[in-house]
Amino acid sequence: MEAAVAVESGGRADPVDGIPADGSPDEVARWWRDMSADERDAAITGHPAEVGGLDGIPVADRDRANRLWFDAEYAAVTAEQPDSDDDADDRDAVVRAMDAIKRYIDGEATRTRPRAYLLGFSREGRGRAIIATGNPDTADHVVTNVQGTGTNLTTVRGELDQTDAIVDRVNQLSRRSTTSTITWLGYDAPQDLLESASDDRAVVGGELLLSFQDGLRVTHEGERSYNSVIGYSYGSTVVGHAASEALLDVDAVVFVGSPGVGVDHVSELQLPDGCRVFATTAENDVIRLTPDFVHGPQPIDDEFGATVFESDPGADGEWFTAGLSAEAHSQYWNKDSDSLRNFAAIILGRGPL
């Protein structure tokens, strides 16, 4: 997204022509605070895609902008006339995904399920969606679930199921605090094993994740929240590259079913003092076959230095993979699983059970 060039005298960006698309979350937050309510409203309604994508905009305003943009994109995609059957299938898959997002973000809040906020949406590339269940600006605990290989806009319903599983388990452990659980499809994830052997998408995704996490800190209200990041599969590689580039401002990092995170030891990650690093991989997870030369040692290795916790073994595989299976790689969010219980405890700042 290109930064606009028109700027008013005195250095303050015009709400229509000077949106600081390339600004840091701190710069974006200052720009937003300096505007009047009418100017902010003009920016949201006039440029919903740009405002909705800015880290440093308060969640409620960002949600409003993204809903406007989402509705415009939905109208556009449903009006498309595909040139071929394949194009029609692709369009229909996107429509189904957007229908799922719409139902989720429009769902009424309940005692155990807070309302959802749309913090990002795009049909560009492989599609992106960032959805918070609960308001991260006011929550006591905030967790960002970073997705991995094979995820894209059309898989979003499955990722939201993971979020719901975390919400339910956190509710069982604590009713005295509030938690926001974020489904983060904020980068173009690799779609197959060959592509996931490269760190190219993790490098780009890591930069985007850094900005997003900084934005959560900038816009949070009141006492500092306990923020954690769960990097699943290639998503763990994204988290690793984020923390190797600059300070990743979180209180806990969880590497789940990780092929490697781009560094040899936890000390190479740039994390705040006191940040805890955890890792788990199911006994039967096929990801264990990933060699060290791809993304470095797996964080469950003793030499890496993370706190390793237990997950259920997962489904058995075929003999030629030494009992490992792809199915086990996708079972970390199963109801009543050891991994899910540990995720919830870590999110609440207690550490694994």
Tab-separated table of C-alpha atoms in Angstrom:
chain	number	residue	atom	x	y	z
A	1	MET	CA	0.000	0.000	0.000
A	2	GLU	CA	1.547	3.314	-1.063
A	3	ALA	CA	1.795	6.180	1.391
A	4	ALA	CA	-0.094	9.287	0.334
A	5	VAL	CA	1.981	12.397	-0.306
A	6	ALA	CA	-0.229	15.376	0.484
A	7	VAL	CA	0.504	16.725	3.968
A	8	GLU	CA	-0.779	19.856	5.669
A	9	SER	CA	1.571	22.525	6.934
A	10	GLY	CA	2.956	21.783	10.347
A	11	GLY	CA	3.594	18.138	9.505
A	12	ARG	CA	0.134	16.774	10.353
A	13	ALA	CA	-1.199	14.338	7.762
A	14	ASP	CA	-4.478	15.281	6.095
A	15	PRO	CA	-7.144	12.651	6.953
A	16	VAL	CA	-8.019	12.171	3.286
A	17	ASP	CA	-4.790	12.729	1.361
A	18	GLY	CA	-2.053	12.023	3.896
A	19	ILE	CA	-2.793	8.720	5.571
A	20	PRO	CA	0.570	7.540	7.005
A	21	ALA	CA	0.502	4.102	5.375
A	22	ASP	CA	4.226	3.612	5.979
A	23	GLY	CA	4.254	5.050	9.489
A	24	SER	CA	5.142	3.124	12.630
A	25	PRO	CA	2.299	2.251	15.018
A	26	ASP	CA	3.442	5.107	17.295
A	27	GLU	CA	3.330	7.559	14.394
A	28	VAL	CA	-0.057	6.297	13.280
A	29	ALA	CA	-1.426	6.606	16.816
A	30	ARG	CA	-0.222	10.219	17.114
A	31	TRP	CA	-1.743	11.086	13.732
A	32	TRP	CA	-5.057	9.565	14.774
A	33	ARG	CA	-5.118	11.307	18.153
A	34	ASP	CA	-4.348	14.682	16.583
A	35	MET	CA	-7.422	14.596	14.370
A	36	SER	CA	-10.890	15.725	15.346
A	37	ALA	CA	-13.761	13.239	15.539
A	38	ASP	CA	-15.061	14.547	12.197
A	39	GLU	CA	-11.661	14.096	10.562
A	40	ARG	CA	-11.371	10.548	11.867
A	41	ASP	CA	-14.847	9.788	10.588
A	42	ALA	CA	-13.895	11.167	7.152
A	43	ALA	CA	-10.794	8.981	7.068
A	44	ILE	CA	-12.752	5.850	7.999
A	45	THR	CA	-15.569	6.361	5.526
A	46	GLY	CA	-13.389	7.744	2.735
A	47	HIS	CA	-10.486	5.289	2.985
A	48	PRO	CA	-11.667	2.220	4.895
A	49	ALA	CA	-9.090	-0.173	3.428
A	50	GLU	CA	-6.164	2.079	4.292
A	51	VAL	CA	-7.369	2.973	7.797
A	52	GLY	CA	-8.386	-0.606	8.550
A	53	GLY	CA	-4.916	-1.835	7.727
A	54	LEU	CA	-3.012	0.588	9.957
A	55	ASP	CA	-1.377	-0.721	13.118
A	56	GLY	CA	-1.823	1.984	15.753
A	57	ILE	CA	-5.492	2.719	15.040
A	58	PRO	CA	-7.753	1.848	18.024
A	59	VAL	CA	-9.538	-1.472	17.616
A	60	ALA	CA	-13.085	-0.059	17.531
A	61	ASP	CA	-12.183	2.398	14.744
A	62	ARG	CA	-10.188	-0.182	12.832
A	63	ASP	CA	-13.077	-2.633	13.069
A	64	ARG	CA	-15.508	-0.056	11.712
A	65	ALA	CA	-13.245	0.731	8.751
A	66	ASN	CA	-12.639	-2.928	7.929
A	67	ARG	CA	-16.337	-3.756	8.028
A	68	LEU	CA	-16.991	-1.010	5.486
A	69	TRP	CA	-14.196	-2.331	3.281
A	70	PHE	CA	-15.344	-5.931	3.746
A	71	ASP	CA	-18.874	-5.062	2.587
A	72	ALA	CA	-17.503	-3.279	-0.485
A	73	GLU	CA	-15.298	-6.251	-1.345
A	74	TYR	CA	-18.170	-8.677	-0.846
A	75	ALA	CA	-20.310	-6.683	-3.268
A	76	ALA	CA	-17.440	-6.668	-5.771
A	77	VAL	CA	-16.665	-10.384	-5.633
A	78	THR	CA	-20.306	-11.471	-5.860
A	79	ALA	CA	-20.749	-9.251	-8.920
A	80	GLU	CA	-17.783	-10.767	-10.765
A	81	GLN	CA	-18.402	-12.724	-13.965
A	82	PRO	CA	-15.761	-15.485	-14.101
A	83	ASP	CA	-14.128	-16.294	-17.447
A	84	SER	CA	-13.873	-20.037	-16.782
A	85	ASP	CA	-15.144	-22.801	-14.542
A	86	ASP	CA	-11.892	-22.703	-12.581
A	87	ASP	CA	-12.308	-18.982	-12.018
A	88	ALA	CA	-15.891	-19.577	-10.920
A	89	ASP	CA	-14.737	-22.204	-8.424
A	90	ASP	CA	-12.117	-19.812	-7.034
A	91	ARG	CA	-14.664	-17.035	-6.706
A	92	ASP	CA	-17.181	-19.314	-4.992
A	93	ALA	CA	-14.539	-20.438	-2.491
A	94	VAL	CA	-13.794	-16.812	-1.618
A	95	VAL	CA	-17.498	-16.051	-1.246
A	96	ARG	CA	-17.943	-19.000	1.109
A	97	ALA	CA	-14.992	-17.813	3.176
A	98	MET	CA	-16.353	-14.287	3.335
A	99	ASP	CA	-19.753	-15.638	4.322
A	100	ALA	CA	-18.074	-17.467	7.206
A	101	ILE	CA	-16.253	-14.308	8.283
A	102	LYS	CA	-19.474	-12.293	8.082
A	103	ARG	CA	-21.365	-14.751	10.265
A	104	TYR	CA	-18.529	-14.763	12.785
A	105	ILE	CA	-18.027	-11.022	13.139
A	106	ASP	CA	-21.782	-10.377	13.210
A	107	GLY	CA	-22.451	-12.990	15.899
A	108	GLU	CA	-23.910	-11.660	19.112
A	109	ALA	CA	-21.698	-11.617	22.189
A	110	THR	CA	-22.552	-14.079	24.936
A	111	ARG	CA	-21.413	-14.621	28.509
A	112	THR	CA	-18.667	-16.964	27.309
A	113	ARG	CA	-18.011	-15.647	23.796
A	114	PRO	CA	-17.152	-11.932	23.409
A	115	ARG	CA	-17.939	-10.012	20.244
A	116	ALA	CA	-15.548	-10.174	17.323
A	117	TYR	CA	-13.547	-7.364	15.714
A	118	LEU	CA	-12.299	-7.301	12.144
A	119	LEU	CA	-8.756	-5.942	12.326
A	120	GLY	CA	-7.711	-6.674	8.753
A	121	PHE	CA	-9.081	-7.949	5.477
A	122	SER	CA	-7.815	-8.223	1.906
A	123	ARG	CA	-8.484	-10.341	-1.161
A	124	GLU	CA	-5.056	-9.530	-2.584
A	125	GLY	CA	-2.511	-12.305	-2.945
A	126	ARG	CA	-3.728	-15.354	-1.047
A	127	GLY	CA	-6.117	-13.277	0.983
A	128	ARG	CA	-5.728	-11.982	4.518
A	129	ALA	CA	-7.987	-11.768	7.538
A	130	ILE	CA	-7.235	-10.683	11.091
A	131	ILE	CA	-10.093	-11.300	13.500
A	132	ALA	CA	-10.088	-10.687	17.262
A	133	THR	CA	-12.531	-12.496	19.515
A	134	GLY	CA	-12.770	-9.968	22.320
A	135	ASN	CA	-11.340	-6.445	22.249
A	136	PRO	CA	-7.529	-6.471	22.550
A	137	ASP	CA	-7.568	-2.792	23.521
A	138	THR	CA	-9.338	-3.579	26.794
A	139	ALA	CA	-8.526	-7.252	27.497
A	140	ASP	CA	-6.303	-8.410	30.356
A	141	HIS	CA	-4.741	-11.110	28.159
A	142	VAL	CA	-4.181	-10.979	24.394
A	143	VAL	CA	-3.044	-13.932	22.292
A	144	THR	CA	-2.229	-13.868	18.586
A	145	ASN	CA	-2.501	-17.197	16.766
A	146	VAL	CA	-0.121	-17.142	13.752
A	147	GLN	CA	-1.033	-19.636	11.042
A	148	GLY	CA	1.190	-21.726	8.808
A	149	THR	CA	1.468	-23.636	5.526
A	150	GLY	CA	-1.699	-24.098	3.512
A	151	THR	CA	-3.673	-21.309	5.157
A	152	ASN	CA	-5.300	-18.608	3.086
A	153	LEU	CA	-8.567	-16.728	2.929
A	154	THR	CA	-10.530	-19.844	1.960
A	155	THR	CA	-9.359	-21.765	5.066
A	156	VAL	CA	-10.388	-19.087	7.552
A	157	ARG	CA	-13.271	-21.049	9.054
A	158	GLY	CA	-10.871	-23.705	10.301
A	159	GLU	CA	-8.619	-21.090	11.879
A	160	LEU	CA	-11.601	-19.515	13.634
A	161	ASP	CA	-12.432	-22.944	15.049
A	162	GLN	CA	-8.989	-22.928	16.694
A	163	THR	CA	-9.761	-19.529	18.176
A	164	ASP	CA	-13.068	-20.769	19.556
A	165	ALA	CA	-11.330	-23.772	21.120
A	166	ILE	CA	-8.887	-21.446	22.911
A	167	VAL	CA	-11.701	-19.157	24.075
A	168	ASP	CA	-13.633	-22.084	25.537
A	169	ARG	CA	-10.603	-23.509	27.333
A	170	VAL	CA	-9.534	-20.121	28.739
A	171	ASN	CA	-13.069	-19.642	30.073
A	172	GLN	CA	-12.806	-22.937	31.918
A	173	LEU	CA	-9.609	-21.821	33.630
A	174	SER	CA	-10.553	-18.243	34.463
A	175	ARG	CA	-13.721	-16.160	34.655
A	176	ARG	CA	-12.085	-13.314	36.554
A	177	SER	CA	-10.162	-11.814	33.657
A	178	THR	CA	-10.816	-10.957	30.021
A	179	THR	CA	-8.988	-12.443	27.050
A	180	SER	CA	-8.826	-11.439	23.396
A	181	THR	CA	-7.889	-14.254	21.014
A	182	ILE	CA	-6.701	-13.127	17.581
A	183	THR	CA	-6.779	-15.215	14.419
A	184	TRP	CA	-3.867	-13.795	12.434
A	185	LEU	CA	-3.883	-14.539	8.716
A	186	GLY	CA	-1.887	-11.383	8.214
A	187	TYR	CA	0.603	-12.571	5.582
A	188	ASP	CA	0.692	-14.721	2.439
A	189	ALA	CA	1.482	-18.153	3.870
A	190	PRO	CA	3.225	-20.833	1.780
A	191	GLN	CA	0.795	-23.278	0.228
A	192	ASP	CA	2.890	-26.427	-0.118
A	193	LEU	CA	5.937	-28.168	1.313
A	194	LEU	CA	8.302	-26.909	-1.382
A	195	GLU	CA	7.369	-23.308	-0.760
A	196	SER	CA	7.492	-23.770	3.012
A	197	ALA	CA	11.118	-24.912	2.773
A	198	SER	CA	12.025	-21.284	2.011
A	199	ASP	CA	12.056	-18.567	4.660
A	200	ASP	CA	11.013	-15.847	2.189
A	201	ARG	CA	7.410	-15.657	3.361
A	202	ALA	CA	8.466	-15.896	7.003
A	203	VAL	CA	10.704	-12.851	6.578
A	204	VAL	CA	7.874	-10.752	5.127
A	205	GLY	CA	5.349	-12.173	7.575
A	206	GLY	CA	7.675	-11.477	10.478
A	207	GLU	CA	7.877	-7.786	9.615
A	208	LEU	CA	4.083	-7.571	9.470
A	209	LEU	CA	3.730	-9.429	12.771
A	210	LEU	CA	6.176	-7.073	14.503
A	211	SER	CA	4.141	-4.068	13.437
A	212	PHE	CA	0.895	-5.708	14.493
A	213	GLN	CA	2.218	-6.551	17.962
A	214	ASP	CA	3.577	-3.026	18.413
A	215	GLY	CA	0.150	-1.720	17.412
A	216	LEU	CA	-1.526	-3.806	20.105
A	217	ARG	CA	0.686	-2.171	22.720
A	218	VAL	CA	0.126	1.345	21.408
A	219	THR	CA	-3.674	1.184	21.383
A	220	HIS	CA	-4.212	-0.788	24.592
A	221	GLU	CA	-6.115	1.048	27.307
A	222	GLY	CA	-5.312	1.001	31.007
A	223	GLU	CA	-2.963	-1.455	32.704
A	224	ARG	CA	-0.542	-3.315	30.441
A	225	SER	CA	-1.998	-6.550	29.077
A	226	TYR	CA	-0.295	-9.938	29.144
A	227	ASN	CA	0.382	-10.602	25.457
A	228	SER	CA	1.373	-13.934	23.957
A	229	VAL	CA	1.976	-15.244	20.451
A	230	ILE	CA	1.337	-18.805	19.321
A	231	GLY	CA	3.234	-19.716	16.169
A	232	TYR	CA	1.881	-22.889	14.622
A	233	SER	CA	3.829	-24.877	12.008
A	234	TYR	CA	5.301	-22.386	9.502
A	235	GLY	CA	3.692	-19.698	11.646
A	236	SER	CA	6.364	-20.485	14.231
A	237	THR	CA	8.968	-19.680	11.583
A	238	VAL	CA	7.219	-16.342	11.033
A	239	VAL	CA	7.363	-15.616	14.767
A	240	GLY	CA	11.032	-16.605	14.878
A	241	HIS	CA	11.941	-14.265	12.040
A	242	ALA	CA	9.961	-11.458	13.646
A	243	ALA	CA	11.906	-11.833	16.889
A	244	SER	CA	15.242	-12.126	15.100
A	245	GLU	CA	14.680	-8.819	13.255
A	246	ALA	CA	13.650	-6.553	16.140
A	247	LEU	CA	12.161	-6.635	19.625
A	248	LEU	CA	8.936	-8.664	19.596
A	249	ASP	CA	7.000	-7.017	22.415
A	250	VAL	CA	5.232	-9.976	24.004
A	251	ASP	CA	5.232	-11.721	27.368
A	252	ALA	CA	5.192	-15.297	26.073
A	253	VAL	CA	6.019	-17.081	22.823
A	254	VAL	CA	4.701	-20.547	22.022
A	255	PHE	CA	6.126	-22.618	19.159
A	256	VAL	CA	3.723	-25.403	18.148
A	257	GLY	CA	4.546	-28.195	15.702
A	258	SER	CA	7.499	-26.137	14.536
A	259	PRO	CA	9.858	-27.061	11.668
A	260	GLY	CA	12.361	-24.528	13.041
A	261	VAL	CA	12.282	-20.809	13.693
A	262	GLY	CA	15.367	-19.541	11.882
A	263	VAL	CA	17.712	-19.353	14.881
A	264	ASP	CA	19.775	-21.941	16.758
A	265	HIS	CA	19.010	-20.842	20.315
A	266	VAL	CA	16.360	-18.927	22.204
A	267	SER	CA	18.978	-16.330	23.188
A	268	GLU	CA	19.082	-15.172	19.551
A	269	LEU	CA	15.459	-14.010	19.751
A	270	GLN	CA	14.926	-10.350	20.628
A	271	LEU	CA	12.349	-10.498	23.401
A	272	PRO	CA	11.603	-8.339	26.464
A	273	ASP	CA	13.156	-9.228	29.799
A	274	GLY	CA	11.010	-11.837	31.463
A	275	CYS	CA	9.416	-13.112	28.254
A	276	ARG	CA	9.000	-16.888	28.405
A	277	VAL	CA	9.496	-19.168	25.401
A	278	PHE	CA	7.629	-22.470	25.178
A	279	ALA	CA	7.552	-25.247	22.605
A	280	THR	CA	5.627	-28.426	21.923
A	281	THR	CA	5.426	-30.995	19.143
A	282	ALA	CA	3.216	-34.064	19.221
A	283	GLU	CA	5.036	-37.384	19.373
A	284	ASN	CA	3.486	-38.490	16.060
A	285	ASP	CA	3.637	-35.142	14.259
A	286	VAL	CA	5.237	-35.596	10.833
A	287	ILE	CA	6.883	-32.178	11.188
A	288	ARG	CA	9.559	-33.978	13.239
A	289	LEU	CA	11.029	-35.193	9.929
A	290	THR	CA	12.030	-31.639	8.951
A	291	PRO	CA	15.862	-31.537	8.829
A	292	ASP	CA	17.765	-28.806	10.671
A	293	PHE	CA	19.181	-27.315	7.472
A	294	VAL	CA	15.697	-26.090	6.433
A	295	HIS	CA	14.810	-23.658	9.248
A	296	GLY	CA	17.320	-24.535	11.942
A	297	PRO	CA	16.868	-26.870	14.907
A	298	GLN	CA	13.363	-27.496	16.124
A	299	PRO	CA	12.564	-25.556	19.301
A	300	ILE	CA	11.671	-28.780	21.162
A	301	ASP	CA	15.364	-29.758	21.004
A	302	ASP	CA	17.059	-29.525	24.400
A	303	GLU	CA	19.839	-27.383	22.958
A	304	PHE	CA	17.388	-24.705	21.775
A	305	GLY	CA	16.598	-23.576	25.308
A	306	ALA	CA	12.800	-23.302	25.290
A	307	THR	CA	10.535	-24.724	27.984
A	308	VAL	CA	9.060	-27.820	26.358
A	309	PHE	CA	5.584	-29.004	27.379
A	310	GLU	CA	3.530	-32.066	26.545
A	311	SER	CA	0.955	-32.514	23.812
A	312	ASP	CA	-1.137	-35.601	23.127
A	313	PRO	CA	0.764	-38.046	20.892
A	314	GLY	CA	-1.596	-37.552	17.956
A	315	ALA	CA	-2.753	-40.040	15.357
A	316	ASP	CA	-0.402	-42.843	14.310
A	317	GLY	CA	0.982	-42.762	10.773
A	318	GLU	CA	2.271	-45.256	8.248
A	319	TRP	CA	5.301	-47.432	8.843
A	320	PHE	CA	7.429	-45.600	6.270
A	321	THR	CA	7.151	-42.376	8.293
A	322	ALA	CA	8.101	-44.182	11.525
A	323	GLY	CA	4.545	-43.841	12.820
A	324	LEU	CA	4.376	-40.096	12.153
A	325	SER	CA	1.329	-38.545	10.512
A	326	ALA	CA	0.069	-35.318	9.004
A	327	GLU	CA	-3.123	-35.818	11.011
A	328	ALA	CA	-1.206	-35.476	14.274
A	329	HIS	CA	0.106	-32.141	12.992
A	330	SER	CA	-3.442	-30.736	13.022
A	331	GLN	CA	-4.704	-32.027	16.380
A	332	TYR	CA	-3.245	-29.489	18.809
A	333	TRP	CA	-6.576	-27.696	19.221
A	334	ASN	CA	-8.620	-30.833	19.873
A	335	LYS	CA	-11.052	-30.494	22.762
A	336	ASP	CA	-9.601	-31.688	26.099
A	337	SER	CA	-6.148	-32.178	24.582
A	338	ASP	CA	-3.047	-31.569	26.689
A	339	SER	CA	-1.812	-28.963	24.231
A	340	LEU	CA	-5.032	-26.932	24.376
A	341	ARG	CA	-5.037	-26.966	28.179
A	342	ASN	CA	-1.431	-25.781	28.175
A	343	PHE	CA	-2.139	-23.048	25.608
A	344	ALA	CA	-4.828	-21.624	27.862
A	345	ALA	CA	-2.631	-21.713	30.950
A	346	ILE	CA	0.216	-19.952	29.134
A	347	ILE	CA	-2.144	-17.306	27.733
A	348	LEU	CA	-3.255	-16.561	31.298
A	349	GLY	CA	0.355	-16.144	32.380
A	350	ARG	CA	0.509	-19.316	34.460
A	351	GLY	CA	2.830	-21.373	32.315
A	352	PRO	CA	2.082	-24.935	31.171
A	353	LEU	CA	0.100	-27.183	33.527
